[in-house]
Amino acid sequence: MAKRIVFHIASLRGGGAERVFVLMANELASRGHDVTLFTWNAQGPNAALRSPAVHLVDFDLPIRGEGYGKWETLKGIVRSAGLFSRLAPHAVYSAPEFANLVVALALLLARSRARFFPSFHAAASLPS
């Protein structure tokens, strides 16, 4: 049975986590699942890696420096909750840490029953 799966990453800029999520979304879509890649801003080099089989939801929120700002973040949380209510996903994956917090709040606001898989992506530090 195909599952409705959402991958949330704040933007497609950057490197590791963004690339991993796009590739994971592509693979699950190729296996017949209904996969949505959900971003607050889909600009960035990883956008070109997305398979046409993966639905893209882009809120197109403006990025200011390294973030979105307070009002855009609040707007993004409310819009995210609405999206989760409409999509009614079985599973939601998110990264990095800030996105994990935002998605947790949005899922609570949406009263979603989705399984939530927050993730942490960072290089392990090595002792010197």
Coordinates of C-alpha atoms in Angstrom, one line a residue:
M1 CA 0.0 0.0 0.0
A2 CA 1.4 3.4 -1.0
K3 CA 2.0 5.8 1.8
R4 CA 1.8 9.6 1.8
I5 CA 5.2 10.8 2.9
V6 CA 6.4 14.4 3.4
F7 CA 10.0 15.5 3.5
H8 CA 10.5 19.0 4.9
I9 CA 13.7 20.9 4.5
A10 CA 13.7 24.7 5.0
S11 CA 15.4 25.4 1.7
L12 CA 17.3 23.6 -1.0
R13 CA 20.4 25.7 -0.6
G14 CA 23.3 24.2 1.2
G15 CA 24.6 20.7 1.0
G16 CA 24.3 17.4 2.9
A17 CA 20.8 17.2 4.4
E18 CA 19.2 18.9 1.5
R19 CA 20.7 16.6 -1.0
V20 CA 20.0 13.5 1.2
F21 CA 16.3 14.5 1.5
V22 CA 15.9 15.0 -2.2
L23 CA 17.5 11.7 -3.0
M24 CA 15.4 9.9 -0.4
A25 CA 12.2 11.4 -1.7
N26 CA 13.1 10.4 -5.2
E27 CA 13.7 6.8 -4.2
L28 CA 10.5 6.4 -2.2
A29 CA 8.5 8.0 -5.1
S30 CA 10.1 5.5 -7.5
R31 CA 8.8 2.7 -5.2
G32 CA 5.3 3.9 -5.6
H33 CA 4.7 6.1 -2.6
D34 CA 3.0 9.5 -2.8
V35 CA 5.9 11.7 -1.8
T36 CA 6.0 15.5 -1.3
L37 CA 9.1 17.6 -0.8
F38 CA 8.0 20.6 1.2
T39 CA 10.2 23.7 1.5
W40 CA 9.8 27.2 2.7
N41 CA 12.1 28.3 -0.2
A42 CA 12.9 25.8 -3.0
Q43 CA 15.8 27.8 -4.5
G44 CA 19.2 26.2 -4.5
P45 CA 21.3 23.7 -6.4
N46 CA 19.5 20.7 -5.0
A47 CA 16.2 21.6 -6.7
A48 CA 17.6 20.2 -10.0
L49 CA 18.0 16.8 -8.4
R50 CA 14.2 16.4 -7.7
S51 CA 12.4 13.7 -9.7
P52 CA 9.2 14.8 -11.4
A53 CA 7.5 11.9 -9.5
V54 CA 8.1 13.9 -6.2
H55 CA 5.5 16.7 -5.6
L56 CA 7.0 20.0 -4.7
V57 CA 5.4 22.4 -2.2
D58 CA 7.3 25.7 -2.0
F59 CA 6.0 28.5 0.2
D60 CA 8.6 30.8 -1.5
L61 CA 9.3 32.7 1.8
P62 CA 12.2 35.2 1.4
I63 CA 15.5 34.2 3.1
R64 CA 17.2 37.0 5.0
G65 CA 20.8 36.1 5.6
E66 CA 20.7 32.7 7.1
G67 CA 17.0 32.6 8.2
Y68 CA 13.5 33.9 7.5
G69 CA 12.9 36.4 10.3
K70 CA 10.3 36.2 13.1
W71 CA 7.2 37.1 11.1
E72 CA 8.0 34.9 8.2
T73 CA 8.7 32.0 10.6
L74 CA 5.4 32.4 12.3
K75 CA 3.6 32.6 9.0
G76 CA 5.5 29.5 7.9
I77 CA 4.4 27.5 11.0
V78 CA 0.8 28.4 10.4
R79 CA 0.9 27.6 6.7
S80 CA 2.8 24.3 7.5
A81 CA 0.0 23.3 9.8
G82 CA -2.6 23.9 7.1
L83 CA -0.5 21.9 4.6
F84 CA -0.3 18.9 7.0
S85 CA -4.0 19.1 7.6
R86 CA -4.7 19.0 3.8
L87 CA -2.1 16.3 3.0
A88 CA -2.8 14.1 6.0
P89 CA 0.6 12.3 5.6
H90 CA 1.4 9.0 7.1
A91 CA 5.0 10.0 7.8
V92 CA 6.9 13.3 8.0
Y93 CA 10.7 13.6 7.9
S94 CA 12.5 16.8 8.7
A95 CA 15.9 18.3 9.0
P96 CA 17.9 20.2 10.3
E97 CA 17.3 21.2 13.9
F98 CA 15.3 24.4 13.4
A99 CA 13.0 22.6 10.8
N100 CA 12.5 19.8 13.3
L101 CA 11.1 22.3 15.8
V102 CA 8.9 24.1 13.3
V103 CA 7.5 20.8 12.0
A104 CA 6.8 19.5 15.5
L105 CA 4.8 22.7 16.2
A106 CA 3.0 22.6 12.9
L107 CA 2.0 18.9 13.3
L108 CA 0.6 19.7 16.8
L109 CA -1.4 22.6 15.4
A110 CA -2.7 20.4 12.6
R111 CA -3.6 17.7 15.1
S112 CA -1.8 15.3 12.7
R113 CA -1.5 11.7 13.4
A114 CA 1.6 11.4 11.1
R115 CA 4.6 9.6 12.4
F116 CA 7.3 12.2 12.8
F117 CA 11.0 11.5 12.1
P118 CA 13.2 14.5 13.0
S119 CA 16.8 14.1 12.0
F120 CA 20.1 15.6 12.8
H121 CA 22.7 16.0 10.0
A122 CA 26.2 17.0 11.0
A123 CA 29.8 15.9 10.6
A124 CA 31.0 14.0 13.6
S125 CA 33.8 15.8 15.4
L126 CA 37.1 13.9 15.7
P127 CA 39.3 14.2 18.8
S128 CA 42.4 16.2 18.1

